[in-house]
mmCIF file with all atom_site columns, C-alpha atoms in Angstrom:
data_model
loop_
_atom_site.group_PDB
_atom_site.id
_atom_site.type_symbol
_atom_site.label_atom_id
_atom_site.label_alt_id
_atom_site.label_comp_id
_atom_site.label_asym_id
_atom_site.label_entity_id
_atom_site.label_seq_id
_atom_site.pdbx_PDB_ins_code
_atom_site.Cartn_x
_atom_site.Cartn_y
_atom_site.Cartn_z
_atom_site.occupancy
_atom_site.B_iso_or_equiv
_atom_site.pdbx_formal_charge
_atom_site.auth_seq_id
_atom_site.auth_comp_id
_atom_site.auth_asym_id
_atom_site.auth_atom_id
_atom_site.pdbx_PDB_model_num
ATOM 1   C CA . MET A 1 1   ? -66.681 -7.817  41.240 1.00 84.00 ? 7   MET A CA 1
ATOM 2   C CA . LYS A 1 2   ? -65.500 -7.608  44.831 1.00 89.00 ? 8   LYS A CA 1
ATOM 3   C CA . PRO A 1 3   ? -64.576 -3.991  45.955 1.00 94.00 ? 9   PRO A CA 1
ATOM 4   C CA . ARG A 1 4   ? -60.816 -3.545  46.691 1.00 96.00 ? 10  ARG A CA 1
ATOM 5   C CA . ILE A 1 5   ? -60.743 -2.139  50.256 1.00 95.00 ? 11  ILE A CA 1
ATOM 6   C CA . ALA A 1 6   ? -57.504 -0.790  51.802 1.00 95.00 ? 12  ALA A CA 1
ATOM 7   C CA . ILE A 1 7   ? -56.997 0.052   55.432 1.00 89.00 ? 13  ILE A CA 1
ATOM 8   C CA . ARG A 1 8   ? -54.835 3.060   55.991 1.00 87.00 ? 14  ARG A CA 1
ATOM 9   C CA . ASN A 1 9   ? -52.189 3.001   58.680 1.00 78.00 ? 15  ASN A CA 1
ATOM 10  C CA . LEU A 1 10  ? -53.588 -0.343  60.288 1.00 75.00 ? 16  LEU A CA 1
ATOM 11  C CA . HIS A 1 11  ? -51.375 0.343   63.407 1.00 66.00 ? 17  HIS A CA 1
ATOM 12  C CA . HIS A 1 12  ? -53.881 3.152   64.374 1.00 63.00 ? 18  HIS A CA 1
ATOM 13  C CA . GLY A 1 13  ? -56.660 0.293   64.772 1.00 58.00 ? 19  GLY A CA 1
ATOM 14  C CA . THR A 1 14  ? -55.007 -1.063  67.874 1.00 58.00 ? 20  THR A CA 1
ATOM 15  C CA . LEU A 1 15  ? -55.709 -1.201  71.447 1.00 47.00 ? 21  LEU A CA 1
ATOM 16  C CA . GLY A 1 16  ? -52.083 -1.095  72.607 1.00 50.00 ? 22  GLY A CA 1
ATOM 17  C CA . ASN A 1 17  ? -48.680 -0.274  70.913 1.00 48.00 ? 23  ASN A CA 1
ATOM 18  C CA . PRO A 1 18  ? -48.666 -1.765  68.389 1.00 49.00 ? 24  PRO A CA 1
ATOM 19  C CA . LEU A 1 19  ? -51.094 -4.589  68.897 1.00 53.00 ? 25  LEU A CA 1
ATOM 20  C CA . PRO A 1 20  ? -53.635 -6.300  69.538 1.00 56.00 ? 26  PRO A CA 1
ATOM 21  C CA . PHE A 1 21  ? -56.091 -5.167  66.862 1.00 63.00 ? 27  PHE A CA 1
ATOM 22  C CA . TYR A 1 22  ? -59.711 -4.078  67.960 1.00 69.00 ? 28  TYR A CA 1
ATOM 23  C CA . ASN A 1 23  ? -62.024 -6.955  67.325 1.00 73.00 ? 29  ASN A CA 1
ATOM 24  C CA . TYR A 1 24  ? -63.921 -5.406  64.507 1.00 77.00 ? 30  TYR A CA 1
ATOM 25  C CA . VAL A 1 25  ? -60.522 -4.650  62.581 1.00 79.00 ? 31  VAL A CA 1
ATOM 26  C CA . LEU A 1 26  ? -59.504 -8.234  63.045 1.00 78.00 ? 32  LEU A CA 1
ATOM 27  C CA . GLY A 1 27  ? -62.963 -9.398  61.847 1.00 81.00 ? 33  GLY A CA 1
ATOM 28  C CA . LEU A 1 28  ? -62.453 -7.204  58.726 1.00 83.00 ? 34  LEU A CA 1
ATOM 29  C CA . LEU A 1 29  ? -59.032 -8.699  58.048 1.00 83.00 ? 35  LEU A CA 1
ATOM 30  C CA . GLN A 1 30  ? -60.073 -12.365 58.665 1.00 83.00 ? 36  GLN A CA 1
ATOM 31  C CA . SER A 1 31  ? -63.245 -12.162 56.690 1.00 87.00 ? 37  SER A CA 1
ATOM 32  C CA . GLY A 1 32  ? -61.111 -11.464 53.476 1.00 86.00 ? 38  GLY A CA 1
ATOM 33  C CA . ALA A 1 33  ? -63.035 -8.143  53.008 1.00 89.00 ? 39  ALA A CA 1
ATOM 34  C CA . VAL A 1 34  ? -59.763 -6.173  52.989 1.00 92.00 ? 40  VAL A CA 1
ATOM 35  C CA . THR A 1 35  ? -57.583 -6.666  50.035 1.00 93.00 ? 41  THR A CA 1
ATOM 36  C CA . HIS A 1 36  ? -54.760 -3.954  50.787 1.00 93.00 ? 42  HIS A CA 1
ATOM 37  C CA . LEU A 1 37  ? -52.982 -2.328  53.673 1.00 88.00 ? 43  LEU A CA 1
ATOM 38  C CA . PHE A 1 38  ? -51.756 1.109   52.853 1.00 89.00 ? 44  PHE A CA 1
ATOM 39  C CA . PHE A 1 39  ? -48.985 2.408   55.198 1.00 83.00 ? 45  PHE A CA 1
ATOM 40  C CA . GLU A 1 40  ? -48.547 5.998   54.657 1.00 76.00 ? 46  GLU A CA 1
ATOM 41  C CA . ASP A 1 41  ? -46.816 6.480   57.962 1.00 67.00 ? 47  ASP A CA 1
ATOM 42  C CA . VAL A 1 42  ? -44.110 4.262   56.790 1.00 65.00 ? 48  VAL A CA 1
ATOM 43  C CA . LEU A 1 43  ? -41.838 4.591   59.771 1.00 64.00 ? 49  LEU A CA 1
ATOM 44  C CA . HIS A 1 44  ? -44.405 3.799   62.432 1.00 63.00 ? 50  HIS A CA 1
ATOM 45  C CA . GLY A 1 45  ? -46.308 1.500   60.083 1.00 62.00 ? 51  GLY A CA 1
ATOM 46  C CA . GLY A 1 46  ? -43.149 -0.382  59.418 1.00 65.00 ? 52  GLY A CA 1
ATOM 47  C CA . LYS A 1 47  ? -42.552 -0.943  63.101 1.00 69.00 ? 53  LYS A CA 1
ATOM 48  C CA . ALA A 1 48  ? -46.091 -2.081  63.520 1.00 68.00 ? 54  ALA A CA 1
ATOM 49  C CA . TRP A 1 49  ? -45.791 -4.451  60.558 1.00 68.00 ? 55  TRP A CA 1
ATOM 50  C CA . TYR A 1 50  ? -42.570 -5.962  61.979 1.00 70.00 ? 56  TYR A CA 1
ATOM 51  C CA . ALA A 1 51  ? -44.366 -6.625  65.385 1.00 70.00 ? 57  ALA A CA 1
ATOM 52  C CA . ILE A 1 52  ? -47.273 -8.027  63.739 1.00 71.00 ? 58  ILE A CA 1
ATOM 53  C CA . ARG A 1 53  ? -45.156 -10.514 61.644 1.00 70.00 ? 59  ARG A CA 1
ATOM 54  C CA . LYS A 1 54  ? -43.122 -11.514 64.822 1.00 72.00 ? 60  LYS A CA 1
ATOM 55  C CA . GLN A 1 55  ? -46.056 -12.052 67.028 1.00 71.00 ? 61  GLN A CA 1
ATOM 56  C CA . TYR A 1 56  ? -48.755 -13.638 64.821 1.00 71.00 ? 62  TYR A CA 1
ATOM 57  C CA . ARG A 1 57  ? -48.897 -16.145 61.780 1.00 73.00 ? 63  ARG A CA 1
ATOM 58  C CA . PHE A 1 58  ? -50.324 -14.287 58.756 1.00 73.00 ? 64  PHE A CA 1
ATOM 59  C CA . GLU A 1 59  ? -53.051 -16.849 58.221 1.00 76.00 ? 65  GLU A CA 1
ATOM 60  C CA . GLU A 1 60  ? -54.521 -16.381 61.750 1.00 74.00 ? 66  GLU A CA 1
ATOM 61  C CA . LEU A 1 61  ? -54.912 -12.522 61.182 1.00 74.00 ? 67  LEU A CA 1
ATOM 62  C CA . GLY A 1 62  ? -56.185 -13.120 57.652 1.00 74.00 ? 68  GLY A CA 1
ATOM 63  C CA . LEU A 1 63  ? -53.171 -11.256 56.221 1.00 79.00 ? 69  LEU A CA 1
ATOM 64  C CA . ASP A 1 64  ? -51.979 -13.966 53.951 1.00 80.00 ? 70  ASP A CA 1
ATOM 65  C CA . HIS A 1 65  ? -54.339 -12.669 51.209 1.00 84.00 ? 71  HIS A CA 1
ATOM 66  C CA . ILE A 1 66  ? -53.498 -8.834  51.662 1.00 87.00 ? 72  ILE A CA 1
ATOM 67  C CA . LYS A 1 67  ? -51.216 -6.726  49.570 1.00 89.00 ? 73  LYS A CA 1
ATOM 68  C CA . ILE A 1 68  ? -49.039 -4.075  51.035 1.00 86.00 ? 74  ILE A CA 1
ATOM 69  C CA . ILE A 1 69  ? -48.969 -0.526  49.392 1.00 88.00 ? 75  ILE A CA 1
ATOM 70  C CA . LEU A 1 70  ? -46.864 2.439   50.284 1.00 85.00 ? 76  LEU A CA 1
ATOM 71  C CA . SER A 1 71  ? -47.642 5.013   47.653 1.00 87.00 ? 77  SER A CA 1
ATOM 72  C CA . SER A 1 72  ? -50.699 7.092   47.021 1.00 90.00 ? 78  SER A CA 1
ATOM 73  C CA . GLU A 1 73  ? -50.432 6.227   43.271 1.00 94.00 ? 79  GLU A CA 1
ATOM 74  C CA . GLU A 1 74  ? -50.708 2.571   43.883 1.00 94.00 ? 80  GLU A CA 1
ATOM 75  C CA . LEU A 1 75  ? -53.483 3.128   46.220 1.00 95.00 ? 81  LEU A CA 1
ATOM 76  C CA . ASN A 1 76  ? -55.468 4.938   43.542 1.00 96.00 ? 82  ASN A CA 1
ATOM 77  C CA . SER A 1 77  ? -54.763 2.444   40.893 1.00 97.00 ? 83  SER A CA 1
ATOM 78  C CA . GLU A 1 78  ? -55.484 -0.641  42.938 1.00 96.00 ? 84  GLU A CA 1
ATOM 79  C CA . CYS A 1 79  ? -58.133 0.181   45.497 1.00 97.00 ? 85  CYS A CA 1
ATOM 80  C CA . ASP A 1 80  ? -61.870 1.141   45.415 1.00 98.00 ? 86  ASP A CA 1
ATOM 81  C CA . ILE A 1 81  ? -62.373 1.980   49.197 1.00 97.00 ? 87  ILE A CA 1
ATOM 82  C CA . LEU A 1 82  ? -60.123 3.468   51.667 1.00 96.00 ? 88  LEU A CA 1
ATOM 83  C CA . LEU A 1 83  ? -60.785 2.978   55.402 1.00 92.00 ? 89  LEU A CA 1
ATOM 84  C CA . SER A 1 84  ? -58.988 5.091   57.992 1.00 88.00 ? 90  SER A CA 1
ATOM 85  C CA . LEU A 1 85  ? -59.242 4.153   61.554 1.00 78.00 ? 91  LEU A CA 1
ATOM 86  C CA . ASP A 1 86  ? -58.721 7.462   63.079 1.00 67.00 ? 92  ASP A CA 1
ATOM 87  C CA . SER A 1 87  ? -59.641 11.055  62.533 1.00 60.00 ? 93  SER A CA 1
ATOM 88  C CA . GLN A 1 88  ? -57.165 13.122  64.302 1.00 68.00 ? 94  GLN A CA 1
ATOM 89  C CA . ALA A 1 89  ? -55.567 16.079  62.416 1.00 68.00 ? 95  ALA A CA 1
ATOM 90  C CA . ARG A 1 90  ? -52.392 14.118  61.369 1.00 69.00 ? 96  ARG A CA 1
ATOM 91  C CA . ASP A 1 91  ? -54.458 11.425  59.609 1.00 72.00 ? 97  ASP A CA 1
ATOM 92  C CA . PHE A 1 92  ? -55.475 13.787  56.862 1.00 81.00 ? 98  PHE A CA 1
ATOM 93  C CA . SER A 1 93  ? -52.984 14.022  54.130 1.00 84.00 ? 99  SER A CA 1
ATOM 94  C CA . PRO A 1 94  ? -52.746 14.647  50.281 1.00 88.00 ? 100 PRO A CA 1
ATOM 95  C CA . ALA A 1 95  ? -53.075 10.813  49.877 1.00 88.00 ? 101 ALA A CA 1
ATOM 96  C CA . VAL A 1 96  ? -56.448 11.042  51.498 1.00 88.00 ? 102 VAL A CA 1
ATOM 97  C CA . LYS A 1 97  ? -57.655 14.130  49.741 1.00 92.00 ? 103 LYS A CA 1
ATOM 98  C CA . ASN A 1 98  ? -56.469 12.692  46.372 1.00 94.00 ? 104 ASN A CA 1
ATOM 99  C CA . PHE A 1 99  ? -57.864 9.331   46.687 1.00 96.00 ? 105 PHE A CA 1
ATOM 100 C CA . LYS A 1 100 ? -60.336 8.773   43.858 1.00 96.00 ? 106 LYS A CA 1
ATOM 101 C CA . GLY A 1 101 ? -62.468 5.920   45.495 1.00 97.00 ? 107 GLY A CA 1
ATOM 102 C CA . LEU A 1 102 ? -64.881 5.876   48.444 1.00 97.00 ? 108 LEU A CA 1
ATOM 103 C CA . LYS A 1 103 ? -63.439 7.326   51.579 1.00 96.00 ? 109 LYS A CA 1
ATOM 104 C CA . VAL A 1 104 ? -64.735 5.971   55.107 1.00 93.00 ? 110 VAL A CA 1
ATOM 105 C CA . TYR A 1 105 ? -63.354 7.375   58.292 1.00 87.00 ? 111 TYR A CA 1
ATOM 106 C CA . HIS A 1 106 ? -63.549 5.835   61.790 1.00 81.00 ? 112 HIS A CA 1
ATOM 107 C CA . LEU A 1 107 ? -64.304 8.652   64.052 1.00 74.00 ? 113 LEU A CA 1
ATOM 108 C CA . MET A 1 108 ? -62.942 6.679   67.286 1.00 68.00 ? 114 MET A CA 1
ATOM 109 C CA . ASP A 1 109 ? -63.593 8.953   70.176 1.00 63.00 ? 115 ASP A CA 1
ATOM 110 C CA . TYR A 1 110 ? -64.495 11.922  68.083 1.00 58.00 ? 116 TYR A CA 1
ATOM 111 C CA . PHE A 1 111 ? -63.983 14.423  70.815 1.00 57.00 ? 117 PHE A CA 1
ATOM 112 C CA . TRP A 1 112 ? -60.357 13.757  71.413 1.00 62.00 ? 118 TRP A CA 1
ATOM 113 C CA . GLY A 1 113 ? -58.080 16.664  70.542 1.00 70.00 ? 119 GLY A CA 1
ATOM 114 C CA . GLU A 1 114 ? -60.369 19.187  69.012 1.00 75.00 ? 120 GLU A CA 1
ATOM 115 C CA . PRO A 1 115 ? -64.090 20.092  68.654 1.00 77.00 ? 121 PRO A CA 1
ATOM 116 C CA . LEU A 1 116 ? -66.242 17.907  66.540 1.00 73.00 ? 122 LEU A CA 1
ATOM 117 C CA . SER A 1 117 ? -67.032 20.831  64.374 1.00 80.00 ? 123 SER A CA 1
ATOM 118 C CA . LYS A 1 118 ? -63.439 21.044  63.163 1.00 83.00 ? 124 LYS A CA 1
ATOM 119 C CA . LYS A 1 119 ? -63.329 17.351  62.411 1.00 81.00 ? 125 LYS A CA 1
ATOM 120 C CA . VAL A 1 120 ? -66.517 17.575  60.459 1.00 83.00 ? 126 VAL A CA 1
ATOM 121 C CA . ALA A 1 121 ? -65.214 20.558  58.430 1.00 88.00 ? 127 ALA A CA 1
ATOM 122 C CA . ARG A 1 122 ? -61.927 18.484  57.739 1.00 87.00 ? 128 ARG A CA 1
ATOM 123 C CA . LEU A 1 123 ? -63.995 15.488  56.777 1.00 88.00 ? 129 LEU A CA 1
ATOM 124 C CA . GLN A 1 124 ? -65.912 17.614  54.326 1.00 93.00 ? 130 GLN A CA 1
ATOM 125 C CA . GLU A 1 125 ? -62.856 19.288  52.952 1.00 93.00 ? 131 GLU A CA 1
ATOM 126 C CA . TYR A 1 126 ? -61.120 15.989  52.142 1.00 92.00 ? 132 TYR A CA 1
ATOM 127 C CA . GLY A 1 127 ? -64.236 14.481  50.556 1.00 94.00 ? 133 GLY A CA 1
ATOM 128 C CA . VAL A 1 128 ? -65.004 11.762  53.121 1.00 94.00 ? 134 VAL A CA 1
ATOM 129 C CA . ASP A 1 129 ? -68.008 9.853   51.978 1.00 96.00 ? 135 ASP A CA 1
ATOM 130 C CA . PHE A 1 130 ? -69.023 7.922   55.090 1.00 91.00 ? 136 PHE A CA 1
ATOM 131 C CA . VAL A 1 131 ? -67.973 7.886   58.883 1.00 84.00 ? 137 VAL A CA 1
ATOM 132 C CA . LEU A 1 132 ? -68.353 5.108   61.234 1.00 81.00 ? 138 LEU A CA 1
ATOM 133 C CA . SER A 1 133 ? -68.131 4.926   64.998 1.00 76.00 ? 139 SER A CA 1
ATOM 134 C CA . TYR A 1 134 ? -68.876 2.669   67.949 1.00 73.00 ? 140 TYR A CA 1
ATOM 135 C CA . GLY A 1 135 ? -71.717 3.377   70.571 1.00 74.00 ? 141 GLY A CA 1
ATOM 136 C CA . SER A 1 136 ? -74.133 4.825   67.985 1.00 76.00 ? 142 SER A CA 1
ATOM 137 C CA . PRO A 1 137 ? -73.319 8.586   68.786 1.00 74.00 ? 143 PRO A CA 1
ATOM 138 C CA . ASP A 1 138 ? -75.835 9.513   66.016 1.00 74.00 ? 144 ASP A CA 1
ATOM 139 C CA . ARG A 1 139 ? -78.534 8.058   68.172 1.00 81.00 ? 145 ARG A CA 1
ATOM 140 C CA . TYR A 1 140 ? -77.530 8.530   71.753 1.00 78.00 ? 146 TYR A CA 1
ATOM 141 C CA . ASP A 1 141 ? -75.197 11.534  71.919 1.00 75.00 ? 147 ASP A CA 1
ATOM 142 C CA . GLY A 1 142 ? -76.580 15.145  71.768 1.00 77.00 ? 148 GLY A CA 1
ATOM 143 C CA . TYR A 1 143 ? -73.311 16.773  70.861 1.00 70.00 ? 149 TYR A CA 1
ATOM 144 C CA . PHE A 1 144 ? -72.782 14.470  68.058 1.00 69.00 ? 150 PHE A CA 1
ATOM 145 C CA . LYS A 1 145 ? -76.292 15.014  66.793 1.00 73.00 ? 151 LYS A CA 1
ATOM 146 C CA . LYS A 1 146 ? -75.824 18.801  67.085 1.00 71.00 ? 152 LYS A CA 1
#
């Protein structure tokens, strides 16, 4: 059975406000791997969603097969994996902590806003299973390794 993957607050995975998407996010959407979009930040997520619909055809982004969800209850009942596109303090919430499936966080530029040690403690507190990042900091960055 194909895992049901939700991207949380898709509008955080953009280069600009609110678009375009990073290439790897667009690739995930177009590949059919993502089955749901979870907009916890309904106000900003709604604005981003409106801009997406206005600027693009759903088919070209791969959004024609994706379900939008707005509640943590629906997230838990319909999704196996939650992918969050940034790890700022504002992006940790009860919906993340209470999600029962696999949690994956993109660290983005992990040094923004606070020391990495605080981010790591929060990732552990919220039960995040995996992190991903660009640039292989686990391999090339002494601060990240420490």
